[in-house]
CSV table of C-alpha atoms in Angstrom, one decimal:
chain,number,residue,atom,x,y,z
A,1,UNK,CA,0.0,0.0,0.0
A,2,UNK,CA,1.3,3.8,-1.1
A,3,UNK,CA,0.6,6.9,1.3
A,4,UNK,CA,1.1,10.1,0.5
A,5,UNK,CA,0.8,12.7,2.9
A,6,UNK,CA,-0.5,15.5,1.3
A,7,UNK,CA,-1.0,17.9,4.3
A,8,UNK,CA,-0.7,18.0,8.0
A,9,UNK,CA,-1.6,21.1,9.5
A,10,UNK,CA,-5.2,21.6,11.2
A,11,UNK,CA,-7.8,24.0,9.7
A,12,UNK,CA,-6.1,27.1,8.1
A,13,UNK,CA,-2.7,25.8,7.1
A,14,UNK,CA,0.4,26.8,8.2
A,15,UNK,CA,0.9,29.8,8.5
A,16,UNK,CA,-2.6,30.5,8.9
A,17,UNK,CA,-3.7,33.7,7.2
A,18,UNK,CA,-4.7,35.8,9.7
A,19,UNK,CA,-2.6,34.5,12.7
A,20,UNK,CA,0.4,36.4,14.0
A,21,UNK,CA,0.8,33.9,17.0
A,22,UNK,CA,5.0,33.6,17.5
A,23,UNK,CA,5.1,30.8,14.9
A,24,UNK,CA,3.6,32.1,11.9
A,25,UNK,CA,5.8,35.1,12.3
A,26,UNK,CA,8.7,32.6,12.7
A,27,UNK,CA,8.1,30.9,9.5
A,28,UNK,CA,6.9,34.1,7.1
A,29,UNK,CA,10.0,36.1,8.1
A,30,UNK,CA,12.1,32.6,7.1
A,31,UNK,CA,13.6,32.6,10.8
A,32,UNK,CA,11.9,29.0,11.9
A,33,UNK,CA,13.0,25.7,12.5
A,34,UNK,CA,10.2,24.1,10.7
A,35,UNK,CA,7.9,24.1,7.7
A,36,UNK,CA,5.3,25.6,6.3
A,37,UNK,CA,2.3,23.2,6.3
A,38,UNK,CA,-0.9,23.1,4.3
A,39,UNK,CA,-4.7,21.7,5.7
A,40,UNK,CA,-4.3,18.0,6.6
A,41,UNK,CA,-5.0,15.4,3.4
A,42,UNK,CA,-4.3,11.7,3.2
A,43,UNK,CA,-4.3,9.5,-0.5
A,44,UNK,CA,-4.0,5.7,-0.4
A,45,UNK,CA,-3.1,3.7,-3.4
A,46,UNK,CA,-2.8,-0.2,-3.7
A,47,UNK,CA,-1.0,0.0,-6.7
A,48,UNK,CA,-0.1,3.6,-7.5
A,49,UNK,CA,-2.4,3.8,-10.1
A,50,UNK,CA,-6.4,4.2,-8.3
A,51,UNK,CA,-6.5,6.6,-5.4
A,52,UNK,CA,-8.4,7.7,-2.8
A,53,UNK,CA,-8.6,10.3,-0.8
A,54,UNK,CA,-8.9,10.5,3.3
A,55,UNK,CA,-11.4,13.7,3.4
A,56,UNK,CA,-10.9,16.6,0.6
A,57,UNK,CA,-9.2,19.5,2.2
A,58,UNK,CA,-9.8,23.0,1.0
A,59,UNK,CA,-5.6,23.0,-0.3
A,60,UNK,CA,-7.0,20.0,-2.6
A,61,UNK,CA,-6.1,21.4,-5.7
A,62,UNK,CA,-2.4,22.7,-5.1
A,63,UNK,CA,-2.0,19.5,-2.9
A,64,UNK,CA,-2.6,17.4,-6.2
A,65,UNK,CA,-0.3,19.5,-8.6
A,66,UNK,CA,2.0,19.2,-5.9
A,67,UNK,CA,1.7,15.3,-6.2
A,68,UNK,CA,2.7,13.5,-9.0
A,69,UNK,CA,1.0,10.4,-9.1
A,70,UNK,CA,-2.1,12.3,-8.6
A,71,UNK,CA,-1.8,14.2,-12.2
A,72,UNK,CA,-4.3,13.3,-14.6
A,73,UNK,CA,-3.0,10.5,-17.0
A,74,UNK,CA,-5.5,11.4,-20.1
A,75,UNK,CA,-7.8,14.4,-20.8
A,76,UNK,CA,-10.4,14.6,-17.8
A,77,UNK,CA,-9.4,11.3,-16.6
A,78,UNK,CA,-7.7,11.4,-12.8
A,79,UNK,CA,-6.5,8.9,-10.6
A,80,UNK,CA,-8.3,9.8,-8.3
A,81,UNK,CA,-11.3,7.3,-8.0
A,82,UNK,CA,-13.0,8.3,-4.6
A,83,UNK,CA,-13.2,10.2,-0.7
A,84,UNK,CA,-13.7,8.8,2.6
A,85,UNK,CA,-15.0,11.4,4.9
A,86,UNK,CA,-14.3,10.8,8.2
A,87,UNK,CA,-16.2,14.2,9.1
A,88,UNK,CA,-18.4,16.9,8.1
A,89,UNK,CA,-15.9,19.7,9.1
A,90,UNK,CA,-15.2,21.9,6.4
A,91,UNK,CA,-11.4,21.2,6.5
A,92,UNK,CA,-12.6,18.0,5.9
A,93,UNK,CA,-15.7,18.6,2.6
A,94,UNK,CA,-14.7,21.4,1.1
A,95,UNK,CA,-12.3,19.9,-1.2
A,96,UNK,CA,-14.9,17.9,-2.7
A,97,UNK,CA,-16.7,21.4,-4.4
A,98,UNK,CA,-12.5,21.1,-6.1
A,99,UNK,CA,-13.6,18.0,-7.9
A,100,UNK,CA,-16.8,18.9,-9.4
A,101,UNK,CA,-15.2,18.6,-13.1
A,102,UNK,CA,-17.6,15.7,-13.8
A,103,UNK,CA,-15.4,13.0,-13.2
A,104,UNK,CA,-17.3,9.9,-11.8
A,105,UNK,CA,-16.4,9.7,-8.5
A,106,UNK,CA,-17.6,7.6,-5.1
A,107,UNK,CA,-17.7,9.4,-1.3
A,108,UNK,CA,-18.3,7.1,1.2
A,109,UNK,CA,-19.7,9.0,4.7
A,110,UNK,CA,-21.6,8.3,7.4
A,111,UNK,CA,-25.2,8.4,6.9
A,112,UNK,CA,-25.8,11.5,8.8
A,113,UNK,CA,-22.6,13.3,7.0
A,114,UNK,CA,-24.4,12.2,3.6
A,115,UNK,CA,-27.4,14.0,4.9
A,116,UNK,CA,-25.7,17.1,6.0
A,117,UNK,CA,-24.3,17.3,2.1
A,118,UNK,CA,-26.6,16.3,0.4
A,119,UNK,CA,-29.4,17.3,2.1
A,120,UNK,CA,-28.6,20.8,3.5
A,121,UNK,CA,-26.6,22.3,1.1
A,122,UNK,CA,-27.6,23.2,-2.1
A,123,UNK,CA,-23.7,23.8,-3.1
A,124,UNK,CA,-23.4,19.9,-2.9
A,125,UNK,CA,-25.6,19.6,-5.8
A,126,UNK,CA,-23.0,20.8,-8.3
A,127,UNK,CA,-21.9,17.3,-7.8
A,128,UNK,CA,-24.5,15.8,-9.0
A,129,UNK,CA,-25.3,18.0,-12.2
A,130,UNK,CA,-25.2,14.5,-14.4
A,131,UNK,CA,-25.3,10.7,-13.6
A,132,UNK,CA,-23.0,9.3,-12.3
A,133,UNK,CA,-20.9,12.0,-11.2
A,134,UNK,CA,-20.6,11.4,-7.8
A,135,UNK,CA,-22.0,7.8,-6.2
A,136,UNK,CA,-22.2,8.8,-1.9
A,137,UNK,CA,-21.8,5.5,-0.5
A,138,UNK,CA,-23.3,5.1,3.6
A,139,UNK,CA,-20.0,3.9,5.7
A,140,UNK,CA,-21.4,1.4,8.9
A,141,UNK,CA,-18.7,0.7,11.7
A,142,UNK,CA,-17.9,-2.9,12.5
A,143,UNK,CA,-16.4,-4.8,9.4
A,144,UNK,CA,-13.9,-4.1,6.4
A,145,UNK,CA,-15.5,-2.6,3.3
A,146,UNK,CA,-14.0,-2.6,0.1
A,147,UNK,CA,-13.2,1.2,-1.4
A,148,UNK,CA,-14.5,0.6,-5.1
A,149,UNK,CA,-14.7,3.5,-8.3
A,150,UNK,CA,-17.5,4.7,-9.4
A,151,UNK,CA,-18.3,1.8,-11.3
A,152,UNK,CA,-17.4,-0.8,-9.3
A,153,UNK,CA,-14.2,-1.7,-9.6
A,154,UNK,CA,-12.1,-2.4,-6.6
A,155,UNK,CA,-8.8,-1.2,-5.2
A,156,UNK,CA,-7.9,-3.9,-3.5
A,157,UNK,CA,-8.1,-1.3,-0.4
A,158,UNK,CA,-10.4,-2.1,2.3
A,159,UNK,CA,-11.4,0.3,5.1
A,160,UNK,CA,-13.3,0.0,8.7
A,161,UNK,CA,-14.5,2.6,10.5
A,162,UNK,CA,-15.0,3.7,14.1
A,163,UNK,CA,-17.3,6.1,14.6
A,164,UNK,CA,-15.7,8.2,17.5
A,165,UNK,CA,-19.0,10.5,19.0
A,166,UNK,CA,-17.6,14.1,18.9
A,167,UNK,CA,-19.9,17.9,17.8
A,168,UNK,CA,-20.8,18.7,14.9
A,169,UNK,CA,-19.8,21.8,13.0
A,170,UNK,CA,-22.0,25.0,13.8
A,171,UNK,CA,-23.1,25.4,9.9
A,172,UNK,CA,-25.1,21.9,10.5
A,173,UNK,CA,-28.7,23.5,10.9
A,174,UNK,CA,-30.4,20.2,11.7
A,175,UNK,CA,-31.1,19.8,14.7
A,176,UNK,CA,-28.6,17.4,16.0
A,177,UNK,CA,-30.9,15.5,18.1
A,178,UNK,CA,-32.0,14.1,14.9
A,179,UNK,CA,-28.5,13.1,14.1
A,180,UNK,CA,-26.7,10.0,15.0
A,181,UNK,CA,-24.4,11.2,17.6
A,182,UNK,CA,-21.8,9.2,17.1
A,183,UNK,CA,-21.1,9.9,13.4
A,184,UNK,CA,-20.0,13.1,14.2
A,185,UNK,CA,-16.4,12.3,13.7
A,186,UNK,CA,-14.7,9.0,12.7
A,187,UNK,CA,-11.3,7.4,12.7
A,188,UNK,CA,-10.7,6.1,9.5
A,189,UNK,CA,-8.6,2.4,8.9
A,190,UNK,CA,-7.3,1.5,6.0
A,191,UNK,CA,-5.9,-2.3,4.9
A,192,UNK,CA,-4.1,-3.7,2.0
A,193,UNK,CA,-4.4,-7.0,0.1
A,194,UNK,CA,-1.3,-8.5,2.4
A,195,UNK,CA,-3.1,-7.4,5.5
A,196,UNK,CA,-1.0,-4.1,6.1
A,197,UNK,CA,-3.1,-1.9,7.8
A,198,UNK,CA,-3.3,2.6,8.0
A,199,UNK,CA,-4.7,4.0,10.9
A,200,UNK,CA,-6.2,7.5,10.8
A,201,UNK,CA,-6.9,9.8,13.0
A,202,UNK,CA,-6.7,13.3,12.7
A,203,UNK,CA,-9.2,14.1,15.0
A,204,UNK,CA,-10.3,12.7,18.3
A,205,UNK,CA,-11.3,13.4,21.9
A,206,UNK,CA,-11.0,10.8,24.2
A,207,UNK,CA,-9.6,7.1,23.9
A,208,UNK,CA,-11.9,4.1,24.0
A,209,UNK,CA,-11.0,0.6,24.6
A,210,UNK,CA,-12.3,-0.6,21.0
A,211,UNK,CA,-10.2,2.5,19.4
A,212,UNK,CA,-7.2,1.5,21.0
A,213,UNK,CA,-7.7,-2.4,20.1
A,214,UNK,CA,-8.0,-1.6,16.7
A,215,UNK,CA,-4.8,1.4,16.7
A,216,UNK,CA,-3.0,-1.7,18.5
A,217,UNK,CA,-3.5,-3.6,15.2
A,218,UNK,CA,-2.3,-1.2,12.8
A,219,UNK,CA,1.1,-0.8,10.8
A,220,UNK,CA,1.3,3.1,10.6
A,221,UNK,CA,-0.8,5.2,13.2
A,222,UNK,CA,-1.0,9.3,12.0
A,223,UNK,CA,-2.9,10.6,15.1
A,224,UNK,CA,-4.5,13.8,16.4
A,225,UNK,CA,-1.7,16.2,16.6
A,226,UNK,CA,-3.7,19.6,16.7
A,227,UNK,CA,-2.5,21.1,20.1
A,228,UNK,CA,0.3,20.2,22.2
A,229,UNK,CA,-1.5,20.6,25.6
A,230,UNK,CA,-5.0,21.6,26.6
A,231,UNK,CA,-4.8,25.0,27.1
A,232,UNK,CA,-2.8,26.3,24.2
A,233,UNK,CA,-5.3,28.5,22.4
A,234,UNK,CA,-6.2,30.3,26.3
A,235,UNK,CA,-2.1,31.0,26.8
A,236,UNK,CA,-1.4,32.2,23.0
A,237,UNK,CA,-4.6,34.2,22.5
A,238,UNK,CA,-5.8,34.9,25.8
A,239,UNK,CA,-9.7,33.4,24.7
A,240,UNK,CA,-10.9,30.3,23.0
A,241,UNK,CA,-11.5,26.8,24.2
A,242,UNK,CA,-9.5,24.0,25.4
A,243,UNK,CA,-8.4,21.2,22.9
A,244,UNK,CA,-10.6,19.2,25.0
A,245,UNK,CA,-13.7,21.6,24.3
A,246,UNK,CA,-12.3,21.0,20.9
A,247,UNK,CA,-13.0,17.6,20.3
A,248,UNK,CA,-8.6,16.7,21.0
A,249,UNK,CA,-6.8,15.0,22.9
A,250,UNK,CA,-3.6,17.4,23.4
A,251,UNK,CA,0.2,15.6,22.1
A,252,UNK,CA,1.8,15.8,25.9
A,253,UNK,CA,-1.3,14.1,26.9
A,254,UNK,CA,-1.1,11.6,23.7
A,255,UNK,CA,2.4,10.7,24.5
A,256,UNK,CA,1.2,8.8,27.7
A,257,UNK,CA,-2.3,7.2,27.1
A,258,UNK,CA,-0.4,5.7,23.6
A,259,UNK,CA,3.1,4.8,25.5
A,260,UNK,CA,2.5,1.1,25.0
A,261,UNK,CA,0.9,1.1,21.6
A,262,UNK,CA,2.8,-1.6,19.6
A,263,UNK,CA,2.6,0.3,16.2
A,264,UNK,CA,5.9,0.6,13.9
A,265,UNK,CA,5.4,3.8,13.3
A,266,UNK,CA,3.7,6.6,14.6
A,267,UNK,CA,3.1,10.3,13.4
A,268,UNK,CA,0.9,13.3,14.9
A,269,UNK,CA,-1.0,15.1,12.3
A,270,UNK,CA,-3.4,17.9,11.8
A,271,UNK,CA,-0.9,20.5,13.7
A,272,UNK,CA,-2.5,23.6,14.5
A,273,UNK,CA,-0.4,26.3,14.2
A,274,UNK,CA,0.3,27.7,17.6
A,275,UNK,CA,1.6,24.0,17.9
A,276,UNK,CA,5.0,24.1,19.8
A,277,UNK,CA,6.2,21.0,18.2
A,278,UNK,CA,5.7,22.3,14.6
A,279,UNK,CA,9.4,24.4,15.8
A,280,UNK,CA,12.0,21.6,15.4
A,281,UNK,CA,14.1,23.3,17.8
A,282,UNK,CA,11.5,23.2,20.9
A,283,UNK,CA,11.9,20.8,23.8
A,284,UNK,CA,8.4,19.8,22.8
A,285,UNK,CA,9.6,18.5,19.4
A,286,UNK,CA,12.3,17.1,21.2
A,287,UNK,CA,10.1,15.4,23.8
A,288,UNK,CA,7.8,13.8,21.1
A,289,UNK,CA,11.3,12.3,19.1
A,290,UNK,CA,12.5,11.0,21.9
A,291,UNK,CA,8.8,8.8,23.1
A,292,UNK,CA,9.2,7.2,19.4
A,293,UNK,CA,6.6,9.2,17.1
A,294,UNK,CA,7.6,11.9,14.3
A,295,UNK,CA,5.6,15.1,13.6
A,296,UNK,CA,3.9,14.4,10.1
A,297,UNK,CA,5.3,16.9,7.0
A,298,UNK,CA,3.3,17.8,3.7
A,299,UNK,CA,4.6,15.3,0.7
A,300,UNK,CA,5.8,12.6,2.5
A,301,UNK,CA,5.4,9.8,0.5
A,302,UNK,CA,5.1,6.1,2.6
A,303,UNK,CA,4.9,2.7,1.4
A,304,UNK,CA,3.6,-0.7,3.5
């Protein structure tokens, strides 16, 4: 199985555009130890040829020029073949609105994700301005599915998912009593043909045994990485929420609920960019090296 890591910052990139925390002013004026990062974006390939896509980030479009095996191979013909959405959160959705150019494509969500896109916003609809532009495919927790084109035809990539509870975002206008609660946010696990196995997890609150029994099988783990303690946002902007309140488990707190995770390698991702170990000079950076894990970079490009 390929993975490319297309980006690993949280919502708004790093820098984000209208943040002039110490970090972004670090990297703009070229005077940090670290690198710019764009919003987070997965793609999986069994065979470098079909892709899909873990969520469609708003930096979709440059994150695809950016990738080679992503370039079209024939006039209006991508690799790309599909999206798994492990959320409705705009960091997460509004890449699809990117890939509207009629190419038959299948989205797999939760049922109450595929309600909030399809059914609540009329944007959505541009794709679905001819048959079959998009199929949207219900995703149930519990068993491997296999991720299949438009037309049926399979990767040879299975996924599970494990729906995690979590909010949902404030442009939902159903009432979310008439949601599933507990499709709000997902981790997302993808498997090869040999049995190799991707777990995903870019966003998550709180660790339950069946989410840790199933990170415990996985090869390569890329895990919440947005704050590195709970109250980050309070100390760097004086207001805001806690990661917590956020729907994240903060990294300092990761390090020990995941110390005994048997998992060959493991990666934060999603970095939000008051993040202390997006600086590769900060004892934070340091302190997450040293426990085993590596702090996820835009175009890395992995193989299992």
């Amino acid at each position: 199985m390929r993975i490319q890591i297309l980006g690993s910052a949280a919502g708004g990139r790093f820098p984000q555009w209208n943040c002039g925390c110490g970090n972004c002013v670090a990297v703009r004026e070229g005077k940090f130890s670290g690198k710019a990062r764009t919003q987070a974006q997965l793609a999986l390939s069994a065979d470098g040829s079909t892709w899909f896509l873990a969520g469609a980030s708003p930096d979709l479009a440059s994150q695809i020029e950016s990738s080679p095996a992503l370039h079209p191979r024939a006039l209006r013909h991508s690799p790309v073949a599909g999206v798994v959405l492990g959320s409705a959160d705009l960091d997460h959705v509004v890449g699809l609105l990117l890939l509207r150019e009629l190419q038959p494509l299948r989205v797999y969500a939760a049922p109450s994700i595929l309600r909030i896109l399809r059914e609540e916003n009329s944007m959505f609809g541009m794709l679905n301005r001819v048959e079959p532009q998009v199929v949207w495919t219900s995703m149930n927790s519990g068993a491997l599915f296999p991720l299949l084109s438009a037309d049926g035809k399979d990767s040879r990539l299975r996924c599970e998912v494990c729906y995690l509870s979590g909010r949902y975002p404030k442009y939902v206008k159903t009432n979310t009593a008439d949601l599933a609660r507990d499709e709000a946010t997902a981790a997302l696990f993808f498997e090869s043909a040999s049995g190799k196995r991707v777990a995903y997890v870019p966003a998550v609150g709180s660790l339950s045994d069946t989410l840790l029994a199933k990170i415990h099988r996985a090869d390569l783990l890329l895990f919440d990485g947005t704050f590195w303690s709970d109250d980050e946002l309070l100390r760097v902007q004086g207001s805001g929420e806690t990661a917590h309140q956020m729907g994240h488990i903060p990294v300092e707190e990761s390090l020990r609920l995941l110390r005994s995770i048997k998992v060959e390698r493991k990666m934060f991702v999603h970095l939000n960019s008051t993040n202390p170990i997006l600086n590769e000079a900060s004892p934070e950076h340091q302190a997450v090296r040293q426990a085993g894990w590596e702090v996820a970079e835009d175009n890395w490009q992995l193989e299992l």
